[in-house]
Amino acid sequence: MAIKELQSEEQGTSLWQDAWIKLCKNYLALFGLAVLGLLCVVSLLTPWIAPYGYEEQNLILGATSPSVEHWLGTDIFGRDMLTRIMYGGRVSLTVGFIATAVALLIGVVWGAVAGFVGGRTDAVMMRIVDIMYALPFMIFIVLLMVVFGRNILLLFLAIGAVEWLTMARIVRSQVMALRKQEFVEAAHSLGLSQWTIIRRHIIPNTLGPVIVYTTLTIPSVMLLEAFLSFLGLGIQPPQSSWGLLINYGVETMEEYPWLLIFPGIALSLTLFALNFLGDGLRDALDPRTSKD
Amino acid sequence: MLRFALNRLLQAIPVLLIVISATFLLVHSAPGGPFSADKAVPPEVIKALEAQYNLDQPLWQQYVSYLGDVLKGDFGPSFKYSGRTVNELIAAGLPATAELALYAMLVALVIGISAGVIAAMRPNSMQDYVPMSAAMLGICMPSFLLGPLLVLVFGIHLEWLPVSGWGDIPGDKIMPSITLGTGYAAYIARLSRGGMLEVLSQDYIRTARAKGLSERLIIFKHALRGGLIPVVAFLGPAFAGLLGGSFVVETIFQIPGLGRFYVQAAFNRDYTMILGMTIFFATLIILFNLLSDMLAIWLNPKLRQQQAGGNN
């Protein structure tokens, strides 16, 4: 009983609380968190709070600059830009989260297995990662989209399959380093089972870098999606994403610059927020950078 | 050093083979052949075309003969531009892309390193925050947004610079180079700041300061060499990124380069073109990774000794 109480007390002053306090002092990171939270809420509620229907056109109205009825203006079909950007954001965020989840899953499993098993298995697995690092993935994704058609599911998989490599490296090095730590050895000599050690010591201590890197993967995935959609190789109409909206905006930017500028702001602001949040989390969660 | 280079070159061979095989299989497993796409063509014509491009042979035979051709440096004819080979198209697009990549890299290095070094000289001051916030802005402003915005402001409204082309009108190379280089300038700024901060806290810098050397001398003579190692190691991946970025920039500014050809080939389903260019890009990227690794080792005495130790 006494030991249990002691343990829970130790968890009370954990890395996590410490990290949270540090994060709260970082206004840019908090701003990032707020933007991300707002974005998630808006995306979830879009069908109910969007000012107009997604397919609502007004061909007589055509493209108009921002006004009281249409806060962000309308496009050449008279479609409300705010509505389009809200629906586009849903797609962009979904791609961001799902592709990152794919990358997270592959990367964590790969890295953890390599780090745990060690020896020859580790050497072979990390060699594969090294080889894949050398491949031109941007080009491969274009290739995949051409060969298999522009399928959104494939987009998730393709982007996820590209972004897991760094995650695998981070998890592996973390697991390897942890295995040699005194407190893990102590746990071993106390007779704790392998699974308990993994659950108690390895997972919580690997979680920090994994969270940080996940936060930084989401913006790079969203950027990749926007890049492909801009080229016309990503999201296909009638679906829409910020990259696609920017693509349309470029075509008519001379006459209607707001069609380019508003989706551009939406994308940049989101990337900005996520990057600041990731940087803030790194400062808060990485014990090595927390000293200065 | 030589041994390291040879070793890495040898390692690159299986990687390239994997690339060629994977690309070949992918392209050939595509649903619908290259000629089945748009119009209703008589079956005899398709047969004749397939025979012309060896598509009637079994897959492994096509693979072996393609591999043989690639080893000789021959990527075969283009599917869509009849009468032109992939080699000719690559040769036509390479100069513009290489020049664009070079200028973009120059933009990235000059802006990035200066910003990073300036920031590292006074960490956590305005001199640090301003360039680093600008770098963050550069990272979050993708080329496909920055390019059109530059065109809108400097091309259309101010009419200072031409909005498209490459080498036709004086000044038409400025905006594409800046568009492509800015993102990398931002990364390089962050890398060089980190590298410089680490080096500046080392003992030999303290010694130099104790000797009473000027700050400028310390930075340029002592710190820069070590501080820029992360930047040099980033050059290989950056080059790969520049090739990918050239897809967008060449499309926006209508530059007749490899990137635009690749995107067009992707839309046209020009299979031999995609296959050839993917292999070409992969080879380039592997080569540049090797070069930047070697440069990083050459700059870092510790790694150099490790390599030398490995030789004995």
Coordinates of C-alpha atoms in Angstrom, one line a residue:
Chain A
M1 CA 0.0 0.0 0.0
A2 CA 2.7 2.4 1.1
I3 CA 4.7 1.8 -2.1
K4 CA 1.7 2.5 -4.2
E5 CA 1.0 5.7 -2.6
L6 CA 4.6 6.8 -3.0
Q7 CA 4.5 5.9 -6.7
S8 CA 1.3 7.9 -7.3
E9 CA 2.9 10.9 -5.5
E10 CA 5.9 10.7 -7.7
Q11 CA 3.6 10.7 -10.7
G12 CA 2.0 13.9 -9.3
T13 CA 5.2 15.9 -9.9
S14 CA 5.6 14.2 -13.3
L15 CA 7.2 15.4 -16.5
W16 CA 3.7 16.1 -17.8
Q17 CA 2.7 18.7 -15.2
D18 CA 6.1 20.3 -15.6
A19 CA 5.6 20.3 -19.4
W20 CA 2.1 21.8 -19.1
I21 CA 3.4 24.7 -16.9
K22 CA 6.2 25.4 -19.4
L23 CA 3.7 25.3 -22.3
C24 CA 1.5 27.8 -20.5
K25 CA 4.3 30.2 -20.4
N26 CA 4.9 29.9 -24.2
Y27 CA 2.3 32.3 -25.7
L28 CA 3.0 31.4 -29.3
A29 CA 2.5 27.7 -28.5
L30 CA -0.8 28.5 -26.6
F31 CA -1.9 30.5 -29.6
G32 CA -1.1 27.5 -31.8
L33 CA -3.1 25.3 -29.5
A34 CA -6.0 27.7 -29.5
V35 CA -6.1 28.0 -33.3
L36 CA -5.9 24.2 -33.7
G37 CA -8.7 23.7 -31.2
L38 CA -10.9 26.3 -32.9
L39 CA -10.2 24.7 -36.3
C40 CA -11.2 21.3 -35.0
V41 CA -14.4 22.6 -33.5
V42 CA -15.3 24.5 -36.7
S43 CA -14.5 21.6 -38.9
L44 CA -16.6 19.2 -36.8
L45 CA -19.6 21.6 -36.8
T46 CA -19.2 22.9 -40.4
P47 CA -22.4 21.2 -41.8
W48 CA -24.4 23.1 -39.1
I49 CA -22.6 26.4 -38.8
A50 CA -21.6 27.1 -42.4
P51 CA -23.4 30.2 -43.6
Y52 CA -24.4 28.6 -47.0
G53 CA -24.8 25.1 -48.4
Y54 CA -21.7 23.5 -49.9
E55 CA -23.1 23.1 -53.3
E56 CA -25.1 26.3 -53.3
Q57 CA -24.4 28.4 -56.4
N58 CA -25.5 31.8 -57.5
L59 CA -24.4 32.2 -61.1
I60 CA -26.1 35.5 -61.4
L61 CA -24.2 36.9 -58.5
G62 CA -20.8 35.6 -59.8
A63 CA -17.6 36.6 -58.1
T64 CA -18.0 39.3 -55.5
S65 CA -15.5 40.8 -53.1
P66 CA -16.1 40.4 -49.3
S67 CA -19.4 41.9 -48.1
V68 CA -21.8 41.6 -45.2
E69 CA -23.7 38.7 -46.8
H70 CA -20.5 36.9 -47.9
W71 CA -17.7 37.7 -45.4
L72 CA -15.0 36.3 -47.6
G73 CA -16.6 37.0 -50.9
T74 CA -17.8 34.6 -53.5
D75 CA -16.2 32.7 -56.4
I76 CA -17.1 32.9 -60.1
F77 CA -20.0 30.5 -59.5
G78 CA -21.3 32.7 -56.7
R79 CA -20.4 30.2 -54.1
D80 CA -19.6 31.6 -50.6
M81 CA -15.9 31.5 -50.0
L82 CA -16.2 31.2 -46.2
T83 CA -18.3 28.0 -46.7
R84 CA -15.9 26.7 -49.2
I85 CA -12.9 27.3 -47.0
M86 CA -14.7 25.7 -44.0
Y87 CA -15.5 22.5 -46.0
G88 CA -12.0 22.6 -47.5
G89 CA -10.5 22.8 -44.1
R90 CA -12.4 19.7 -43.1
V91 CA -10.7 17.7 -45.9
S92 CA -7.3 19.2 -45.2
L93 CA -7.4 18.5 -41.5
T94 CA -8.8 15.0 -42.1
V95 CA -5.9 14.2 -44.5
G96 CA -3.5 15.8 -42.0
F97 CA -4.8 13.7 -39.0
I98 CA -5.3 10.4 -40.8
A99 CA -2.1 10.4 -42.8
T100 CA -0.2 11.4 -39.6
A101 CA -2.0 8.5 -37.8
V102 CA -0.8 6.1 -40.5
A103 CA 2.7 7.4 -40.2
L104 CA 2.5 7.3 -36.4
L105 CA 1.4 3.7 -36.4
I106 CA 4.0 2.4 -38.8
G107 CA 6.8 4.5 -37.3
V108 CA 6.2 3.7 -33.7
V109 CA 5.8 -0.1 -34.3
W110 CA 8.8 -0.2 -36.6
G111 CA 11.0 1.8 -34.3
A112 CA 9.9 0.1 -31.1
V113 CA 10.4 -3.4 -32.5
A114 CA 13.9 -2.4 -33.9
G115 CA 14.9 -0.8 -30.6
F116 CA 13.6 -3.7 -28.4
V117 CA 14.7 -6.7 -30.4
G118 CA 18.1 -5.1 -31.2
G119 CA 20.9 -7.0 -32.8
R120 CA 20.6 -8.2 -36.4
T121 CA 16.9 -7.4 -36.7
D122 CA 17.5 -3.9 -35.6
A123 CA 20.4 -3.5 -38.1
V124 CA 18.2 -4.8 -41.0
M125 CA 15.2 -2.7 -40.1
M126 CA 17.2 0.5 -39.8
R127 CA 19.0 -0.2 -43.0
I128 CA 15.7 -0.4 -44.7
V129 CA 14.8 3.0 -43.2
D130 CA 18.1 4.4 -44.4
I131 CA 17.5 3.1 -47.9
M132 CA 14.0 4.6 -48.0
Y133 CA 15.4 7.9 -46.8
A134 CA 17.4 8.1 -50.0
L135 CA 14.3 7.7 -52.2
P136 CA 12.7 10.6 -53.9
F137 CA 9.3 10.3 -52.2
M138 CA 7.6 13.4 -53.6
I139 CA 8.1 11.9 -57.0
F140 CA 6.8 8.5 -55.9
I141 CA 3.6 10.0 -54.6
V142 CA 3.0 11.7 -57.9
L143 CA 3.7 8.4 -59.5
L144 CA 1.3 6.6 -57.2
M145 CA -1.5 9.1 -57.8
V146 CA -1.0 8.7 -61.6
V147 CA -1.0 4.9 -61.6
F148 CA -3.8 4.3 -59.2
G149 CA -6.0 7.3 -59.9
R150 CA -6.5 10.2 -57.6
N151 CA -8.1 8.3 -54.7
I152 CA -8.4 10.0 -51.4
L153 CA -7.8 6.8 -49.4
L154 CA -4.6 6.2 -51.4
L155 CA -3.6 9.7 -50.7
F156 CA -3.7 9.0 -46.9
L157 CA -1.7 5.8 -47.3
A158 CA 0.8 7.3 -49.7
I159 CA 1.5 10.3 -47.5
G160 CA 1.5 8.2 -44.3
A161 CA 3.9 5.8 -45.9
V162 CA 6.4 8.6 -46.6
E163 CA 6.3 10.3 -43.3
W164 CA 6.9 7.4 -40.9
L165 CA 10.7 7.1 -41.3
T166 CA 11.7 9.9 -39.0
M167 CA 9.2 8.7 -36.4
A168 CA 10.8 5.2 -36.5
R169 CA 14.2 6.6 -35.9
I170 CA 13.1 8.7 -33.0
V171 CA 11.2 5.9 -31.3
R172 CA 14.1 3.4 -31.8
S173 CA 16.8 5.7 -30.4
Q174 CA 14.5 6.5 -27.5
V175 CA 13.8 2.9 -26.7
M176 CA 17.4 1.9 -27.0
A177 CA 18.5 4.7 -24.7
L178 CA 15.8 3.8 -22.1
R179 CA 16.7 0.2 -22.0
K180 CA 20.1 1.0 -20.7
Q181 CA 18.9 3.4 -18.0
E182 CA 19.3 2.6 -14.4
F183 CA 15.7 2.8 -13.5
V184 CA 14.8 0.2 -16.1
E185 CA 17.5 -2.1 -14.9
A186 CA 16.2 -1.5 -11.4
A187 CA 12.8 -2.5 -12.5
H188 CA 14.2 -5.6 -14.0
S189 CA 16.0 -6.6 -10.8
L190 CA 12.9 -5.9 -8.8
G191 CA 11.4 -8.7 -10.9
L192 CA 8.8 -6.7 -12.8
S193 CA 7.6 -8.4 -15.9
Q194 CA 8.7 -7.3 -19.4
W195 CA 5.2 -6.0 -20.1
T196 CA 5.0 -4.0 -16.9
I197 CA 8.3 -2.4 -17.7
I198 CA 7.1 -1.5 -21.1
R199 CA 3.8 0.0 -19.8
R200 CA 5.3 1.7 -16.8
H201 CA 8.6 3.0 -18.0
I202 CA 9.1 2.7 -21.7
I203 CA 5.8 4.0 -23.1
P204 CA 5.5 7.1 -20.8
N205 CA 9.1 8.1 -21.5
T206 CA 8.8 7.6 -25.3
L207 CA 5.5 9.5 -25.4
G208 CA 7.1 12.9 -25.2
P209 CA 9.2 12.9 -28.3
V210 CA 6.4 11.0 -30.2
I211 CA 3.9 13.7 -29.3
V212 CA 6.3 16.4 -30.3
Y213 CA 7.1 14.8 -33.6
T214 CA 3.4 14.0 -34.3
T215 CA 2.5 17.6 -33.9
L216 CA 5.3 18.5 -36.4
T217 CA 4.2 15.8 -38.8
I218 CA 0.6 17.1 -39.2
P219 CA 1.6 20.4 -40.8
S220 CA 4.1 18.7 -43.2
V221 CA 1.4 16.2 -44.2
M222 CA -1.1 19.0 -44.8
L223 CA 1.5 20.8 -46.8
L224 CA 2.1 17.7 -48.9
E225 CA -1.7 17.3 -49.5
A226 CA -2.0 21.0 -50.5
F227 CA 1.0 20.6 -52.8
L228 CA -0.5 17.6 -54.6
S229 CA -4.0 19.2 -54.8
F230 CA -2.4 22.4 -56.2
L231 CA -0.9 20.3 -59.0
G232 CA -4.3 18.7 -59.5
L233 CA -3.0 15.3 -58.3
G234 CA -4.5 15.3 -54.9
I235 CA -8.1 16.0 -53.8
Q236 CA -10.5 16.0 -56.7
P237 CA -13.6 18.1 -57.2
P238 CA -16.4 18.1 -56.2
Q239 CA -14.5 17.6 -53.0
S240 CA -12.3 20.5 -52.0
S241 CA -9.3 21.3 -49.9
W242 CA -7.2 24.4 -49.2
G243 CA -4.6 23.3 -51.8
L244 CA -7.3 23.0 -54.4
L245 CA -8.9 26.3 -53.5
I246 CA -5.5 28.0 -53.8
N247 CA -5.2 26.3 -57.2
Y248 CA -8.5 27.8 -58.3
G249 CA -7.5 31.1 -56.7
V250 CA -4.4 31.3 -58.8
E251 CA -6.3 31.0 -62.0
T252 CA -8.4 34.0 -61.3
M253 CA -6.1 36.0 -59.1
E254 CA -5.8 38.9 -61.4
E255 CA -9.5 39.8 -61.3
Y256 CA -10.5 38.3 -57.9
P257 CA -7.4 38.2 -55.6
W258 CA -9.5 37.4 -52.5
L259 CA -10.1 33.9 -54.0
L260 CA -6.4 33.2 -53.6
I261 CA -5.7 35.2 -50.5
F262 CA -8.3 33.8 -48.1
P263 CA -7.5 30.1 -48.6
G264 CA -3.9 31.0 -48.5
I265 CA -4.3 32.7 -45.1
A266 CA -6.3 29.7 -43.9
L267 CA -3.5 27.3 -44.8
S268 CA -0.6 29.4 -43.7
L269 CA -2.2 30.3 -40.4
T270 CA -2.9 26.6 -39.7
L271 CA 0.6 25.6 -40.6
F272 CA 1.9 28.5 -38.4
A273 CA -0.2 27.4 -35.4
L274 CA 0.8 23.8 -35.7
N275 CA 4.5 24.5 -36.0
F276 CA 4.5 26.9 -33.1
L277 CA 2.6 24.3 -31.0
G278 CA 5.1 21.6 -32.0
D279 CA 8.1 23.8 -31.2
G280 CA 6.5 24.8 -27.8
L281 CA 5.8 21.1 -27.0
R282 CA 9.4 20.2 -27.9
D283 CA 10.7 22.9 -25.5
A284 CA 8.3 21.7 -22.8
L285 CA 8.7 18.0 -23.2
D286 CA 12.4 17.5 -24.1
P287 CA 14.4 17.5 -20.9
R288 CA 17.5 18.3 -22.7
T289 CA 16.3 21.7 -24.0
S290 CA 14.4 22.5 -20.8
K291 CA 17.6 23.6 -19.0
D292 CA 18.2 26.8 -20.8
Chain B
M1 CA 37.5 9.3 -47.6
L2 CA 37.8 7.6 -51.0
R3 CA 36.9 4.3 -49.5
F4 CA 33.8 5.9 -47.9
A5 CA 32.8 7.3 -51.2
L6 CA 33.3 4.0 -53.0
N7 CA 31.4 2.2 -50.2
R8 CA 28.5 4.6 -50.5
L9 CA 28.5 4.4 -54.3
L10 CA 28.3 0.6 -54.0
Q11 CA 25.4 0.9 -51.5
A12 CA 23.6 3.1 -54.0
I13 CA 23.5 0.4 -56.6
P14 CA 20.9 -1.8 -54.8
V15 CA 18.9 1.3 -53.9
L16 CA 18.8 2.3 -57.6
L17 CA 17.8 -1.2 -58.6
I18 CA 15.0 -1.2 -56.1
V19 CA 13.9 2.2 -57.4
I20 CA 13.9 1.0 -61.0
S21 CA 12.1 -2.3 -60.3
A22 CA 9.5 -0.6 -58.0
T23 CA 8.8 2.1 -60.6
F24 CA 8.6 -0.3 -63.4
L25 CA 6.3 -2.7 -61.6
L26 CA 4.1 0.2 -60.5
V27 CA 3.8 1.7 -63.9
H28 CA 3.1 -1.6 -65.5
S29 CA 0.5 -2.6 -62.9
A30 CA -1.5 0.6 -63.7
P31 CA -5.1 -0.2 -64.6
G32 CA -5.6 0.5 -68.3
G33 CA -2.7 0.6 -70.8
P34 CA -1.3 3.9 -72.0
F35 CA -3.2 3.6 -75.3
S36 CA -6.6 2.7 -73.9
A37 CA -7.2 6.1 -72.5
D38 CA -8.9 8.7 -74.6
K39 CA -10.2 7.7 -78.0
A40 CA -11.6 4.5 -79.5
V41 CA -8.7 3.1 -81.4
P42 CA -9.1 0.1 -83.7
P43 CA -7.7 -3.0 -82.0
E44 CA -5.2 -3.6 -84.9
V45 CA -3.7 -0.2 -84.2
I46 CA -3.3 -0.9 -80.5
K47 CA -1.7 -4.2 -81.4
A48 CA 0.7 -2.5 -83.7
L49 CA 1.5 0.2 -81.1
E50 CA 2.0 -2.4 -78.4
A51 CA 4.4 -4.3 -80.7
Q52 CA 6.3 -1.1 -81.4
Y53 CA 6.8 -0.5 -77.7
N54 CA 7.4 -4.2 -76.8
L55 CA 4.2 -4.3 -74.7
D56 CA 3.2 -7.6 -76.2
Q57 CA 6.0 -9.4 -74.6
P58 CA 5.7 -11.0 -71.1
L59 CA 6.4 -8.6 -68.3
W60 CA 9.7 -10.1 -67.2
Q61 CA 11.1 -9.9 -70.7
Q62 CA 10.1 -6.2 -70.9
Y63 CA 11.7 -5.7 -67.5
V64 CA 15.0 -7.3 -68.5
S65 CA 15.2 -5.4 -71.8
Y66 CA 14.3 -2.1 -70.1
L67 CA 16.9 -2.7 -67.4
G68 CA 19.5 -3.3 -70.1
D69 CA 18.5 -0.1 -71.9
V70 CA 18.6 1.9 -68.7
L71 CA 22.1 0.6 -67.8
K72 CA 23.1 1.9 -71.2
G73 CA 21.6 5.2 -70.3
D74 CA 18.7 4.8 -72.8
F75 CA 15.2 5.5 -71.4
G76 CA 13.4 4.6 -74.6
P77 CA 10.8 6.6 -76.6
S78 CA 8.1 8.8 -75.1
F79 CA 4.6 7.4 -75.4
K80 CA 2.9 10.7 -76.0
Y81 CA 5.4 12.7 -78.0
S82 CA 5.9 10.3 -80.8
G83 CA 9.3 10.4 -82.4
R84 CA 11.0 11.9 -79.4
T85 CA 12.9 9.9 -76.8
V86 CA 12.7 10.4 -73.1
N87 CA 16.4 11.2 -73.2
E88 CA 15.8 14.1 -75.6
L89 CA 13.0 15.4 -73.4
I90 CA 15.2 15.2 -70.2
A91 CA 18.0 16.9 -72.1
A92 CA 15.6 19.7 -73.2
G93 CA 14.3 20.3 -69.7
L94 CA 17.4 19.9 -67.6
P95 CA 19.2 23.2 -68.3
A96 CA 16.3 25.3 -67.1
T97 CA 15.7 23.2 -64.0
A98 CA 19.4 23.0 -63.1
E99 CA 19.7 26.8 -63.4
L100 CA 16.6 27.4 -61.4
A101 CA 17.7 24.9 -58.7
L102 CA 21.1 26.6 -58.5
Y103 CA 19.7 30.1 -58.2
A104 CA 17.2 28.9 -55.6
M105 CA 19.9 27.3 -53.6
L106 CA 22.0 30.5 -53.7
V107 CA 19.0 32.5 -52.5
A108 CA 18.4 29.9 -49.7
L109 CA 22.1 29.8 -48.6
V110 CA 22.8 33.5 -48.6
I111 CA 19.5 34.5 -46.9
G112 CA 19.4 31.5 -44.6
I113 CA 23.0 31.5 -43.4
S114 CA 23.0 35.3 -42.8
A115 CA 19.7 35.1 -40.9
G116 CA 20.8 32.1 -38.8
V117 CA 24.2 33.6 -37.9
I118 CA 22.7 37.0 -37.0
A119 CA 20.2 35.3 -34.8
A120 CA 22.7 33.1 -33.1
M121 CA 25.0 36.0 -32.2
R122 CA 22.4 37.4 -29.7
P123 CA 20.1 34.5 -28.7
N124 CA 16.8 35.4 -27.1
S125 CA 16.9 39.0 -28.1
M126 CA 15.1 40.9 -30.9
Q127 CA 18.1 40.2 -33.1
D128 CA 17.1 36.5 -32.7
Y129 CA 13.3 36.7 -32.7
V130 CA 12.9 38.8 -35.8
P131 CA 14.8 36.7 -38.3
M132 CA 13.5 33.4 -36.7
S133 CA 9.9 34.6 -36.9
A134 CA 10.5 35.5 -40.5
A135 CA 12.0 32.0 -41.0
M136 CA 8.8 30.4 -39.5
L137 CA 6.8 32.5 -41.9
G138 CA 8.9 31.2 -44.8
I139 CA 8.3 27.6 -43.7
C140 CA 4.6 28.1 -43.4
M141 CA 4.3 29.9 -46.7
P142 CA 4.4 27.2 -49.3
S143 CA 5.9 27.9 -52.8
F144 CA 2.5 27.5 -54.5
L145 CA 1.2 30.3 -52.4
L146 CA 4.3 32.5 -52.3
G147 CA 4.8 32.3 -56.1
P148 CA 1.3 33.5 -57.1
L149 CA 1.4 36.3 -54.4
L150 CA 4.7 37.5 -55.7
V151 CA 3.3 37.5 -59.2
L152 CA 0.2 39.4 -58.0
V153 CA 2.3 42.1 -56.2
F154 CA 5.4 42.5 -58.3
G155 CA 4.2 41.2 -61.6
I156 CA 0.7 42.5 -62.0
H157 CA 0.3 45.4 -59.6
L158 CA 3.7 47.0 -59.5
E159 CA 4.7 45.6 -63.0
W160 CA 8.4 45.4 -61.9
L161 CA 9.1 41.9 -63.0
P162 CA 7.8 39.7 -65.8
V163 CA 5.2 37.1 -64.6
S164 CA 6.4 34.1 -66.6
G165 CA 9.1 32.7 -68.8
W166 CA 12.7 31.7 -68.3
G167 CA 15.5 33.6 -70.0
D168 CA 13.3 35.4 -72.5
I169 CA 13.0 38.8 -70.8
P170 CA 15.6 40.2 -68.4
G171 CA 14.6 39.7 -64.8
D172 CA 12.3 36.8 -65.4
K173 CA 14.5 34.5 -63.4
I174 CA 14.2 36.5 -60.2
M175 CA 10.8 35.6 -59.0
P176 CA 11.0 31.8 -59.7
S177 CA 14.4 31.6 -57.9
I178 CA 13.0 33.5 -54.9
T179 CA 9.8 31.5 -54.8
L180 CA 11.7 28.2 -54.8
G181 CA 14.5 29.3 -52.5
T182 CA 12.5 31.0 -49.7
G183 CA 11.3 27.9 -48.0
Y184 CA 14.8 26.4 -47.9
A185 CA 16.2 29.7 -46.7
A186 CA 13.9 29.4 -43.7
Y187 CA 15.1 25.8 -42.9
I188 CA 18.7 26.8 -43.4
A189 CA 18.3 29.8 -41.1
R190 CA 17.0 27.5 -38.3
L191 CA 19.7 24.9 -38.9
S192 CA 22.6 27.4 -39.0
R193 CA 21.2 29.1 -35.9
G194 CA 21.2 25.8 -34.0
G195 CA 24.6 24.8 -35.3
M196 CA 26.2 28.2 -34.5
L197 CA 24.7 28.3 -31.0
E198 CA 26.2 24.9 -30.3
V199 CA 29.6 25.8 -31.6
L200 CA 29.6 29.2 -29.9
S201 CA 29.3 27.5 -26.5
Q202 CA 32.4 25.4 -27.1
D203 CA 35.7 25.8 -25.2
Y204 CA 37.7 26.9 -28.3
I205 CA 35.4 29.8 -28.9
R206 CA 35.8 30.8 -25.2
T207 CA 39.6 30.6 -25.8
A208 CA 39.3 32.8 -28.8
R209 CA 37.2 35.3 -26.9
A210 CA 39.8 35.2 -24.0
K211 CA 42.5 36.0 -26.5
G212 CA 40.6 39.2 -27.2
L213 CA 39.7 38.4 -30.8
S214 CA 37.0 40.5 -32.3
E215 CA 33.5 39.0 -32.5
R216 CA 33.6 39.2 -36.3
L217 CA 36.8 37.2 -36.4
I218 CA 35.5 34.6 -34.0
I219 CA 32.4 34.1 -36.1
F220 CA 34.0 34.0 -39.5
K221 CA 37.3 32.3 -38.7
H222 CA 36.4 29.9 -35.9
A223 CA 32.7 29.3 -35.6
L224 CA 31.3 29.3 -39.1
R225 CA 33.0 26.1 -40.2
G226 CA 31.7 24.0 -37.4
G227 CA 28.4 25.8 -37.2
L228 CA 27.4 25.1 -40.7
I229 CA 27.9 21.4 -40.7
P230 CA 24.1 20.8 -40.1
V231 CA 23.4 23.0 -43.1
V232 CA 25.8 21.0 -45.3
A233 CA 24.2 17.8 -44.2
F234 CA 20.8 19.3 -45.2
L235 CA 22.0 20.2 -48.7
G236 CA 21.3 16.7 -50.1
P237 CA 17.7 16.5 -48.9
A238 CA 17.2 20.1 -49.8
F239 CA 18.2 19.3 -53.3
A240 CA 15.7 16.5 -53.5
G241 CA 13.1 19.0 -52.2
L242 CA 14.1 21.6 -54.8
L243 CA 13.4 19.1 -57.6
G244 CA 9.9 18.5 -56.1
G245 CA 9.4 22.2 -55.6
S246 CA 10.3 22.8 -59.3
F247 CA 7.1 20.9 -60.2
V248 CA 5.1 23.8 -58.7
V249 CA 7.4 26.7 -59.6
E250 CA 7.8 25.7 -63.2
T251 CA 4.1 25.2 -63.5
I252 CA 3.4 28.7 -62.0
F253 CA 6.0 30.5 -64.1
Q254 CA 5.6 28.4 -67.2
I255 CA 9.3 27.4 -67.3
P256 CA 10.1 24.6 -69.8
G257 CA 11.9 22.5 -67.2
L258 CA 11.9 18.9 -65.9
G259 CA 9.4 19.6 -63.2
R260 CA 6.8 20.8 -65.6
F261 CA 7.5 17.9 -68.0
Y262 CA 7.0 15.5 -65.1
V263 CA 3.7 17.0 -64.1
Q264 CA 2.6 17.0 -67.7
A265 CA 3.7 13.4 -68.1
A266 CA 1.7 12.5 -65.0
F267 CA -1.4 14.1 -66.5
N268 CA -0.8 12.5 -69.9
R269 CA -0.1 9.1 -68.4
D270 CA 3.1 9.1 -70.5
Y271 CA 4.4 6.0 -68.9
T272 CA 7.9 5.8 -70.4
M273 CA 8.5 9.4 -69.6
I274 CA 7.4 9.0 -65.9
L275 CA 9.5 5.9 -65.6
G276 CA 12.6 7.4 -67.1
M277 CA 12.3 10.7 -65.2
T278 CA 11.7 9.0 -61.9
I279 CA 14.9 6.9 -62.3
F280 CA 16.7 10.0 -63.4
F281 CA 15.6 12.0 -60.4
A282 CA 16.4 9.2 -58.0
T283 CA 19.9 8.9 -59.4
L284 CA 20.4 12.6 -59.0
I285 CA 19.1 12.7 -55.5
I286 CA 21.2 9.7 -54.4
L287 CA 24.2 11.4 -55.9
F288 CA 23.6 14.7 -54.2
N289 CA 23.0 12.9 -50.8
L290 CA 26.4 11.3 -51.2
L291 CA 28.1 14.6 -52.1
S292 CA 26.5 16.4 -49.1
D293 CA 27.5 13.6 -46.8
M294 CA 31.1 13.7 -48.0
L295 CA 31.2 17.4 -47.6
A296 CA 29.9 17.2 -44.1
I297 CA 32.6 14.6 -43.2
W298 CA 35.3 16.7 -44.8
L299 CA 34.2 19.7 -42.7
N300 CA 34.0 17.9 -39.4
P301 CA 37.4 16.7 -38.2
K302 CA 35.8 14.3 -35.7
L303 CA 34.0 12.4 -38.4
R304 CA 37.0 12.6 -40.7
Q305 CA 39.1 10.8 -38.0
Q306 CA 36.5 8.2 -37.7
Q307 CA 36.6 7.5 -41.4
A308 CA 40.4 7.4 -41.4
G309 CA 40.3 5.1 -38.4
G310 CA 38.0 2.8 -40.3
N311 CA 40.5 2.6 -43.1
N312 CA 43.3 1.3 -41.0

